[in-house]
Amino acid sequence: LLPPDRVPRPLLAGHRVLDPLGIGGCADRGGGPRAVAGVRQEDVRELARAVGASGEVSGVDLSERMVDEAKRRTPQELSQVHFYASDVHQLSFPDSSLHGCWCERALQHVANPAQVISEMYRTLIPKGRMVLLDTDWETFVVASEKMELTRRILNGFGACIQNPWIGRNLTGLATSGGFTIDEVFSETIHSTSGELLFDGLDFENFLRYAESVSTISAAEYREWREEQEHRMQSGRFFFS
């Protein structure tokens, strides 16, 4: 977890929207507020704090393996947290049964983002709250002297994402799905270390995949990777 002074503004805004889930009608629905998110530990911990001990947090993922891993990693004291394997295009929750939905970096990977948002709208109570956080991969930049090759590599990386432009479309999708927009934030995340790019984003494996399908040649791969290594060693590396 990042300390408060390093948490990107959209995350802080999202936490503020759902913390606390002070939505009228919680008490008379029997028990505390209910919220749904993915299976990332950061998400479920924040939502567990927001709903309190009397509430409930449901973590959802399509993968049984991811759900099992999330269950294993969740502390026993978070007894209000439960995990389910489910297709987010067809959530298993009844209509108007949730007080909050947290959807972070998920819509870029789904087949039909509008359907997922429609499902969140269906399951939320009136005046329920939704937080959408996602990436626009065409704003991805890496410093390099090799402009044409870098552009080809970054465009190829974006093409591997099902919905690479989802970040710029969130407000339109939410509005079309019936939601009223309270806040919109954008944040540029940048780094002068190669660790986040090559390890955190698994960029190394993408480059090897791009080589295997001839998006870039083996020689181009080595050339570009070597340049980035030199930049890291000389303090000239940058990506955002």
PDB file of C-alpha atoms in Angstrom:
ATOM      1  CA  LEU A   1       0.000   0.000   0.000  1.00  0.00           C
ATOM      2  CA  LEU A   2       1.257   3.492  -0.840  1.00  0.00           C
ATOM      3  CA  PRO A   3       1.540   6.083   1.946  1.00  0.00           C
ATOM      4  CA  PRO A   4      -1.132   8.815   1.712  1.00  0.00           C
ATOM      5  CA  ASP A   5       1.247  11.380   0.199  1.00  0.00           C
ATOM      6  CA  ARG A   6       2.041   9.035  -2.716  1.00  0.00           C
ATOM      7  CA  VAL A   7      -1.445   7.767  -3.542  1.00  0.00           C
ATOM      8  CA  PRO A   8      -2.551   9.118  -6.969  1.00  0.00           C
ATOM      9  CA  ARG A   9      -5.381  11.646  -6.842  1.00  0.00           C
ATOM     10  CA  PRO A  10      -7.934   9.385  -8.567  1.00  0.00           C
ATOM     11  CA  LEU A  11      -7.422   6.733  -5.868  1.00  0.00           C
ATOM     12  CA  LEU A  12      -7.863   9.322  -3.122  1.00  0.00           C
ATOM     13  CA  ALA A  13     -10.995  10.614  -4.840  1.00  0.00           C
ATOM     14  CA  GLY A  14     -12.335   7.080  -5.143  1.00  0.00           C
ATOM     15  CA  HIS A  15     -11.687   6.362  -1.477  1.00  0.00           C
ATOM     16  CA  ARG A  16     -13.479   9.586  -0.575  1.00  0.00           C
ATOM     17  CA  VAL A  17     -16.514   8.632  -2.664  1.00  0.00           C
ATOM     18  CA  LEU A  18     -16.902   5.293  -0.898  1.00  0.00           C
ATOM     19  CA  ASP A  19     -15.549   6.209   2.558  1.00  0.00           C
ATOM     20  CA  PRO A  20     -17.746   6.183   4.429  1.00  0.00           C
ATOM     21  CA  LEU A  21     -20.608   4.676   2.458  1.00  0.00           C
ATOM     22  CA  GLY A  22     -22.970   7.145   4.127  1.00  0.00           C
ATOM     23  CA  ILE A  23     -25.912   6.423   1.874  1.00  0.00           C
ATOM     24  CA  GLY A  24     -29.412   6.867   3.280  1.00  0.00           C
ATOM     25  CA  GLY A  25     -31.307   3.636   3.774  1.00  0.00           C
ATOM     26  CA  CYS A  26     -28.393   1.435   4.869  1.00  0.00           C
ATOM     27  CA  ALA A  27     -29.779   0.797   8.318  1.00  0.00           C
ATOM     28  CA  ASP A  28     -33.252  -0.226   7.256  1.00  0.00           C
ATOM     29  CA  ARG A  29     -31.959  -2.728   4.702  1.00  0.00           C
ATOM     30  CA  GLY A  30     -30.760  -5.068   7.450  1.00  0.00           C
ATOM     31  CA  GLY A  31     -27.084  -4.902   8.384  1.00  0.00           C
ATOM     32  CA  GLY A  32     -24.407  -2.553   7.106  1.00  0.00           C
ATOM     33  CA  PRO A  33     -23.568  -1.388   3.597  1.00  0.00           C
ATOM     34  CA  ARG A  34     -22.466  -3.806   0.874  1.00  0.00           C
ATOM     35  CA  ALA A  35     -19.844  -3.146  -1.786  1.00  0.00           C
ATOM     36  CA  VAL A  36     -18.298  -5.079  -4.657  1.00  0.00           C
ATOM     37  CA  ALA A  37     -14.788  -4.850  -6.160  1.00  0.00           C
ATOM     38  CA  GLY A  38     -12.177  -6.998  -7.846  1.00  0.00           C
ATOM     39  CA  VAL A  39      -9.847  -9.265  -5.895  1.00  0.00           C
ATOM     40  CA  ARG A  40      -6.896  -6.883  -5.436  1.00  0.00           C
ATOM     41  CA  GLN A  41      -5.932  -6.712  -1.763  1.00  0.00           C
ATOM     42  CA  GLU A  42      -5.700  -2.902  -1.815  1.00  0.00           C
ATOM     43  CA  ASP A  43      -9.276  -2.622  -3.058  1.00  0.00           C
ATOM     44  CA  VAL A  44     -10.910  -5.043  -0.650  1.00  0.00           C
ATOM     45  CA  ARG A  45      -9.025  -3.642   2.343  1.00  0.00           C
ATOM     46  CA  GLU A  46     -10.144  -0.097   1.560  1.00  0.00           C
ATOM     47  CA  LEU A  47     -13.722  -1.176   1.016  1.00  0.00           C
ATOM     48  CA  ALA A  48     -13.690  -3.281   4.176  1.00  0.00           C
ATOM     49  CA  ARG A  49     -12.652  -0.163   6.076  1.00  0.00           C
ATOM     50  CA  ALA A  50     -15.398   1.837   4.346  1.00  0.00           C
ATOM     51  CA  VAL A  51     -18.269  -0.562   5.104  1.00  0.00           C
ATOM     52  CA  GLY A  52     -17.121  -1.374   8.638  1.00  0.00           C
ATOM     53  CA  ALA A  53     -17.510  -4.573  10.615  1.00  0.00           C
ATOM     54  CA  SER A  54     -21.267  -4.744  10.021  1.00  0.00           C
ATOM     55  CA  GLY A  55     -20.957  -4.408   6.250  1.00  0.00           C
ATOM     56  CA  GLU A  56     -19.902  -6.785   3.512  1.00  0.00           C
ATOM     57  CA  VAL A  57     -17.366  -6.635   0.677  1.00  0.00           C
ATOM     58  CA  SER A  58     -17.550  -9.002  -2.277  1.00  0.00           C
ATOM     59  CA  GLY A  59     -14.467  -9.459  -4.443  1.00  0.00           C
ATOM     60  CA  VAL A  60     -15.237 -10.727  -7.953  1.00  0.00           C
ATOM     61  CA  ASP A  61     -12.956 -12.227 -10.589  1.00  0.00           C
ATOM     62  CA  LEU A  62     -13.540 -14.540 -13.540  1.00  0.00           C
ATOM     63  CA  SER A  63     -10.583 -16.738 -12.557  1.00  0.00           C
ATOM     64  CA  GLU A  64     -11.082 -19.415  -9.882  1.00  0.00           C
ATOM     65  CA  ARG A  65      -7.318 -19.365  -9.331  1.00  0.00           C
ATOM     66  CA  MET A  66      -7.308 -15.628  -8.619  1.00  0.00           C
ATOM     67  CA  VAL A  67     -10.258 -16.005  -6.250  1.00  0.00           C
ATOM     68  CA  ASP A  68      -8.511 -18.816  -4.360  1.00  0.00           C
ATOM     69  CA  GLU A  69      -5.335 -16.741  -4.080  1.00  0.00           C
ATOM     70  CA  ALA A  70      -7.303 -13.732  -2.820  1.00  0.00           C
ATOM     71  CA  LYS A  71      -8.967 -15.872  -0.158  1.00  0.00           C
ATOM     72  CA  ARG A  72      -5.574 -17.199   0.945  1.00  0.00           C
ATOM     73  CA  ARG A  73      -4.059 -13.727   1.256  1.00  0.00           C
ATOM     74  CA  THR A  74      -6.951 -12.031   3.060  1.00  0.00           C
ATOM     75  CA  PRO A  75      -6.450 -11.710   6.844  1.00  0.00           C
ATOM     76  CA  GLN A  76      -8.935 -13.592   8.984  1.00  0.00           C
ATOM     77  CA  GLU A  77      -9.924 -10.416  10.785  1.00  0.00           C
ATOM     78  CA  LEU A  78     -11.510  -9.157   7.538  1.00  0.00           C
ATOM     79  CA  SER A  79     -14.461 -11.461   8.087  1.00  0.00           C
ATOM     80  CA  GLN A  80     -16.754  -9.151   6.114  1.00  0.00           C
ATOM     81  CA  VAL A  81     -14.797  -9.884   2.894  1.00  0.00           C
ATOM     82  CA  HIS A  82     -15.926 -12.671   0.567  1.00  0.00           C
ATOM     83  CA  PHE A  83     -14.712 -13.691  -2.889  1.00  0.00           C
ATOM     84  CA  TYR A  84     -16.611 -15.137  -5.827  1.00  0.00           C
ATOM     85  CA  ALA A  85     -15.702 -16.372  -9.293  1.00  0.00           C
ATOM     86  CA  SER A  86     -18.123 -14.580 -11.602  1.00  0.00           C
ATOM     87  CA  ASP A  87     -18.403 -13.000 -15.023  1.00  0.00           C
ATOM     88  CA  VAL A  88     -18.687  -9.240 -14.474  1.00  0.00           C
ATOM     89  CA  HIS A  89     -20.947  -9.035 -17.529  1.00  0.00           C
ATOM     90  CA  GLN A  90     -23.547 -10.934 -15.460  1.00  0.00           C
ATOM     91  CA  LEU A  91     -23.062 -10.193 -11.771  1.00  0.00           C
ATOM     92  CA  SER A  92     -24.729 -12.665  -9.423  1.00  0.00           C
ATOM     93  CA  PHE A  93     -26.085  -9.964  -7.088  1.00  0.00           C
ATOM     94  CA  PRO A  94     -29.800  -9.063  -6.973  1.00  0.00           C
ATOM     95  CA  ASP A  95     -31.105  -5.745  -8.232  1.00  0.00           C
ATOM     96  CA  SER A  96     -30.528  -2.779  -5.896  1.00  0.00           C
ATOM     97  CA  SER A  97     -28.504  -4.855  -3.416  1.00  0.00           C
ATOM     98  CA  LEU A  98     -25.172  -2.977  -3.330  1.00  0.00           C
ATOM     99  CA  HIS A  99     -24.209   0.401  -1.911  1.00  0.00           C
ATOM    100  CA  GLY A 100     -20.925   0.792  -3.776  1.00  0.00           C
ATOM    101  CA  CYS A 101     -18.940  -0.619  -6.718  1.00  0.00           C
ATOM    102  CA  TRP A 102     -15.187  -0.216  -7.173  1.00  0.00           C
ATOM    103  CA  CYS A 103     -13.901  -1.051 -10.672  1.00  0.00           C
ATOM    104  CA  GLU A 104     -10.168  -0.474 -11.127  1.00  0.00           C
ATOM    105  CA  ARG A 105      -8.194  -1.395 -14.277  1.00  0.00           C
ATOM    106  CA  ALA A 106     -10.770  -4.010 -15.229  1.00  0.00           C
ATOM    107  CA  LEU A 107     -12.755  -2.471 -18.084  1.00  0.00           C
ATOM    108  CA  GLN A 108      -9.665  -2.400 -20.298  1.00  0.00           C
ATOM    109  CA  HIS A 109      -9.791  -6.211 -20.309  1.00  0.00           C
ATOM    110  CA  VAL A 110     -13.514  -7.000 -20.706  1.00  0.00           C
ATOM    111  CA  ALA A 111     -15.403  -7.794 -23.910  1.00  0.00           C
ATOM    112  CA  ASN A 112     -18.219  -5.284 -23.325  1.00  0.00           C
ATOM    113  CA  PRO A 113     -17.489  -2.390 -20.921  1.00  0.00           C
ATOM    114  CA  ALA A 114     -20.970  -0.901 -21.397  1.00  0.00           C
ATOM    115  CA  GLN A 115     -22.573  -4.168 -20.254  1.00  0.00           C
ATOM    116  CA  VAL A 116     -20.377  -4.281 -17.140  1.00  0.00           C
ATOM    117  CA  ILE A 117     -21.368  -0.724 -16.232  1.00  0.00           C
ATOM    118  CA  SER A 118     -25.008  -1.631 -16.843  1.00  0.00           C
ATOM    119  CA  GLU A 119     -24.637  -4.514 -14.393  1.00  0.00           C
ATOM    120  CA  MET A 120     -23.172  -2.199 -11.752  1.00  0.00           C
ATOM    121  CA  TYR A 121     -26.085   0.185 -12.268  1.00  0.00           C
ATOM    122  CA  ARG A 122     -28.555  -2.690 -11.903  1.00  0.00           C
ATOM    123  CA  THR A 123     -27.058  -3.969  -8.653  1.00  0.00           C
ATOM    124  CA  LEU A 124     -26.609  -0.576  -6.948  1.00  0.00           C
ATOM    125  CA  ILE A 125     -29.279   0.883  -4.701  1.00  0.00           C
ATOM    126  CA  PRO A 126     -30.724   4.278  -5.660  1.00  0.00           C
ATOM    127  CA  LYS A 127     -28.009   6.874  -4.959  1.00  0.00           C
ATOM    128  CA  GLY A 128     -25.423   4.087  -4.761  1.00  0.00           C
ATOM    129  CA  ARG A 129     -21.885   4.993  -5.745  1.00  0.00           C
ATOM    130  CA  MET A 130     -19.526   3.670  -8.391  1.00  0.00           C
ATOM    131  CA  VAL A 131     -15.811   4.364  -8.848  1.00  0.00           C
ATOM    132  CA  LEU A 132     -14.181   3.690 -12.237  1.00  0.00           C
ATOM    133  CA  LEU A 133     -10.395   3.836 -12.531  1.00  0.00           C
ATOM    134  CA  ASP A 134      -8.654   2.798 -15.726  1.00  0.00           C
ATOM    135  CA  THR A 135      -5.833   3.473 -18.162  1.00  0.00           C
ATOM    136  CA  ASP A 136      -5.546   5.135 -21.553  1.00  0.00           C
ATOM    137  CA  TRP A 137      -2.713   3.187 -23.168  1.00  0.00           C
ATOM    138  CA  GLU A 138      -2.204   5.554 -26.095  1.00  0.00           C
ATOM    139  CA  THR A 139      -0.861   8.139 -23.639  1.00  0.00           C
ATOM    140  CA  PHE A 140       1.955   5.702 -22.734  1.00  0.00           C
ATOM    141  CA  VAL A 141       5.425   7.237 -23.338  1.00  0.00           C
ATOM    142  CA  VAL A 142       9.007   6.005 -22.941  1.00  0.00           C
ATOM    143  CA  ALA A 143      12.043   8.227 -23.505  1.00  0.00           C
ATOM    144  CA  SER A 144      14.183   7.042 -26.402  1.00  0.00           C
ATOM    145  CA  GLU A 145      16.341   8.293 -29.254  1.00  0.00           C
ATOM    146  CA  LYS A 146      14.672   5.684 -31.481  1.00  0.00           C
ATOM    147  CA  MET A 147      11.354   7.387 -32.155  1.00  0.00           C
ATOM    148  CA  GLU A 148       9.946   5.181 -34.900  1.00  0.00           C
ATOM    149  CA  LEU A 149      10.859   1.923 -33.168  1.00  0.00           C
ATOM    150  CA  THR A 150       9.592   3.156 -29.794  1.00  0.00           C
ATOM    151  CA  ARG A 151       6.309   4.288 -31.337  1.00  0.00           C
ATOM    152  CA  ARG A 152       5.888   0.868 -32.968  1.00  0.00           C
ATOM    153  CA  ILE A 153       6.639  -0.920 -29.705  1.00  0.00           C
ATOM    154  CA  LEU A 154       4.261   1.193 -27.609  1.00  0.00           C
ATOM    155  CA  ASN A 155       1.458   0.988 -30.178  1.00  0.00           C
ATOM    156  CA  GLY A 156       1.954  -2.755 -30.270  1.00  0.00           C
ATOM    157  CA  PHE A 157       1.719  -2.937 -26.495  1.00  0.00           C
ATOM    158  CA  GLY A 158      -1.559  -1.004 -26.571  1.00  0.00           C
ATOM    159  CA  ALA A 159      -2.894  -3.305 -29.277  1.00  0.00           C
ATOM    160  CA  CYS A 160      -2.496  -6.241 -26.864  1.00  0.00           C
ATOM    161  CA  ILE A 161      -5.033  -4.605 -24.520  1.00  0.00           C
ATOM    162  CA  GLN A 162      -8.666  -5.333 -25.381  1.00  0.00           C
ATOM    163  CA  ASN A 163      -9.824  -1.738 -24.764  1.00  0.00           C
ATOM    164  CA  PRO A 164      -6.693   0.444 -24.853  1.00  0.00           C
ATOM    165  CA  TRP A 165      -8.686   3.727 -25.035  1.00  0.00           C
ATOM    166  CA  ILE A 166     -10.982   2.922 -22.113  1.00  0.00           C
ATOM    167  CA  GLY A 167      -9.597   5.732 -19.937  1.00  0.00           C
ATOM    168  CA  ARG A 168     -10.874   8.481 -22.231  1.00  0.00           C
ATOM    169  CA  ASN A 169     -14.261   6.765 -22.576  1.00  0.00           C
ATOM    170  CA  LEU A 170     -15.146   6.239 -18.902  1.00  0.00           C
ATOM    171  CA  THR A 171     -17.250   9.362 -18.441  1.00  0.00           C
ATOM    172  CA  GLY A 172     -19.207   8.717 -21.640  1.00  0.00           C
ATOM    173  CA  LEU A 173     -19.845   5.085 -20.719  1.00  0.00           C
ATOM    174  CA  ALA A 174     -20.933   5.992 -17.183  1.00  0.00           C
ATOM    175  CA  THR A 175     -23.289   8.711 -18.415  1.00  0.00           C
ATOM    176  CA  SER A 176     -24.785   6.416 -21.057  1.00  0.00           C
ATOM    177  CA  GLY A 177     -25.239   3.788 -18.338  1.00  0.00           C
ATOM    178  CA  GLY A 178     -27.470   6.085 -16.301  1.00  0.00           C
ATOM    179  CA  PHE A 179     -24.951   7.436 -13.792  1.00  0.00           C
ATOM    180  CA  THR A 180     -24.535  11.049 -12.730  1.00  0.00           C
ATOM    181  CA  ILE A 181     -20.862  12.112 -12.766  1.00  0.00           C
ATOM    182  CA  ASP A 182     -19.726  13.699  -9.487  1.00  0.00           C
ATOM    183  CA  GLU A 183     -15.969  13.954 -10.092  1.00  0.00           C
ATOM    184  CA  VAL A 184     -13.519  13.327 -12.922  1.00  0.00           C
ATOM    185  CA  PHE A 185      -9.775  13.070 -12.323  1.00  0.00           C
ATOM    186  CA  SER A 186      -6.824  12.241 -14.500  1.00  0.00           C
ATOM    187  CA  GLU A 187      -3.374  11.388 -13.221  1.00  0.00           C
ATOM    188  CA  THR A 188      -0.008  10.929 -14.918  1.00  0.00           C
ATOM    189  CA  ILE A 189       2.032   8.190 -13.271  1.00  0.00           C
ATOM    190  CA  HIS A 190       5.718   8.439 -14.137  1.00  0.00           C
ATOM    191  CA  SER A 191       8.941   6.749 -13.144  1.00  0.00           C
ATOM    192  CA  THR A 192      12.679   7.140 -13.674  1.00  0.00           C
ATOM    193  CA  SER A 193      13.206   3.486 -12.759  1.00  0.00           C
ATOM    194  CA  GLY A 194      12.791   0.615 -15.187  1.00  0.00           C
ATOM    195  CA  GLU A 195      11.388  -1.679 -12.502  1.00  0.00           C
ATOM    196  CA  LEU A 196       7.773  -0.601 -12.869  1.00  0.00           C
ATOM    197  CA  LEU A 197       7.865  -0.768 -16.671  1.00  0.00           C
ATOM    198  CA  PHE A 198       9.707  -4.052 -17.181  1.00  0.00           C
ATOM    199  CA  ASP A 199       8.530  -5.925 -14.082  1.00  0.00           C
ATOM    200  CA  GLY A 200       5.302  -4.256 -12.935  1.00  0.00           C
ATOM    201  CA  LEU A 201       3.756  -4.086 -16.419  1.00  0.00           C
ATOM    202  CA  ASP A 202       5.377  -7.331 -17.589  1.00  0.00           C
ATOM    203  CA  PHE A 203       6.733  -5.349 -20.534  1.00  0.00           C
ATOM    204  CA  GLU A 204       9.612  -7.754 -21.025  1.00  0.00           C
ATOM    205  CA  ASN A 205       7.250 -10.601 -21.891  1.00  0.00           C
ATOM    206  CA  PHE A 206       5.337  -8.339 -24.271  1.00  0.00           C
ATOM    207  CA  LEU A 207       8.536  -7.499 -26.139  1.00  0.00           C
ATOM    208  CA  ARG A 208       9.289 -11.181 -26.545  1.00  0.00           C
ATOM    209  CA  TYR A 209       5.738 -11.783 -27.776  1.00  0.00           C
ATOM    210  CA  ALA A 210       6.048  -8.896 -30.245  1.00  0.00           C
ATOM    211  CA  GLU A 211       9.243 -10.471 -31.538  1.00  0.00           C
ATOM    212  CA  SER A 212       7.571 -13.871 -31.913  1.00  0.00           C
ATOM    213  CA  VAL A 213       4.748 -12.479 -34.083  1.00  0.00           C
ATOM    214  CA  SER A 214       7.124 -10.268 -36.089  1.00  0.00           C
ATOM    215  CA  THR A 215       5.827  -6.925 -34.775  1.00  0.00           C
ATOM    216  CA  ILE A 216       9.484  -6.218 -34.108  1.00  0.00           C
ATOM    217  CA  SER A 217      12.545  -8.217 -35.098  1.00  0.00           C
ATOM    218  CA  ALA A 218      14.922  -9.907 -32.668  1.00  0.00           C
ATOM    219  CA  ALA A 219      17.585  -7.364 -33.615  1.00  0.00           C
ATOM    220  CA  GLU A 220      15.197  -4.465 -32.944  1.00  0.00           C
ATOM    221  CA  TYR A 221      14.251  -5.981 -29.630  1.00  0.00           C
ATOM    222  CA  ARG A 222      17.895  -6.170 -28.533  1.00  0.00           C
ATOM    223  CA  GLU A 223      18.630  -2.692 -29.862  1.00  0.00           C
ATOM    224  CA  TRP A 224      15.748  -1.052 -28.002  1.00  0.00           C
ATOM    225  CA  ARG A 225      16.255  -3.025 -24.787  1.00  0.00           C
ATOM    226  CA  GLU A 226      19.966  -2.192 -24.733  1.00  0.00           C
ATOM    227  CA  GLU A 227      19.211   1.491 -25.160  1.00  0.00           C
ATOM    228  CA  GLN A 228      16.809   1.369 -22.208  1.00  0.00           C
ATOM    229  CA  GLU A 229      19.424  -0.430 -20.098  1.00  0.00           C
ATOM    230  CA  HIS A 230      21.956   2.309 -20.881  1.00  0.00           C
ATOM    231  CA  ARG A 231      19.389   4.939 -19.946  1.00  0.00           C
ATOM    232  CA  MET A 232      18.713   3.249 -16.623  1.00  0.00           C
ATOM    233  CA  GLN A 233      22.427   3.019 -15.844  1.00  0.00           C
ATOM    234  CA  SER A 234      23.073   6.675 -16.752  1.00  0.00           C
ATOM    235  CA  GLY A 235      20.004   8.111 -14.987  1.00  0.00           C
ATOM    236  CA  ARG A 236      18.260   9.083 -18.255  1.00  0.00           C
ATOM    237  CA  PHE A 237      15.411   6.556 -18.129  1.00  0.00           C
ATOM    238  CA  PHE A 238      11.842   7.923 -18.080  1.00  0.00           C
ATOM    239  CA  PHE A 239       8.404   6.567 -18.752  1.00  0.00           C
ATOM    240  CA  SER A 240       4.864   7.662 -17.974  1.00  0.00           C
TER     241      SER A 240
END
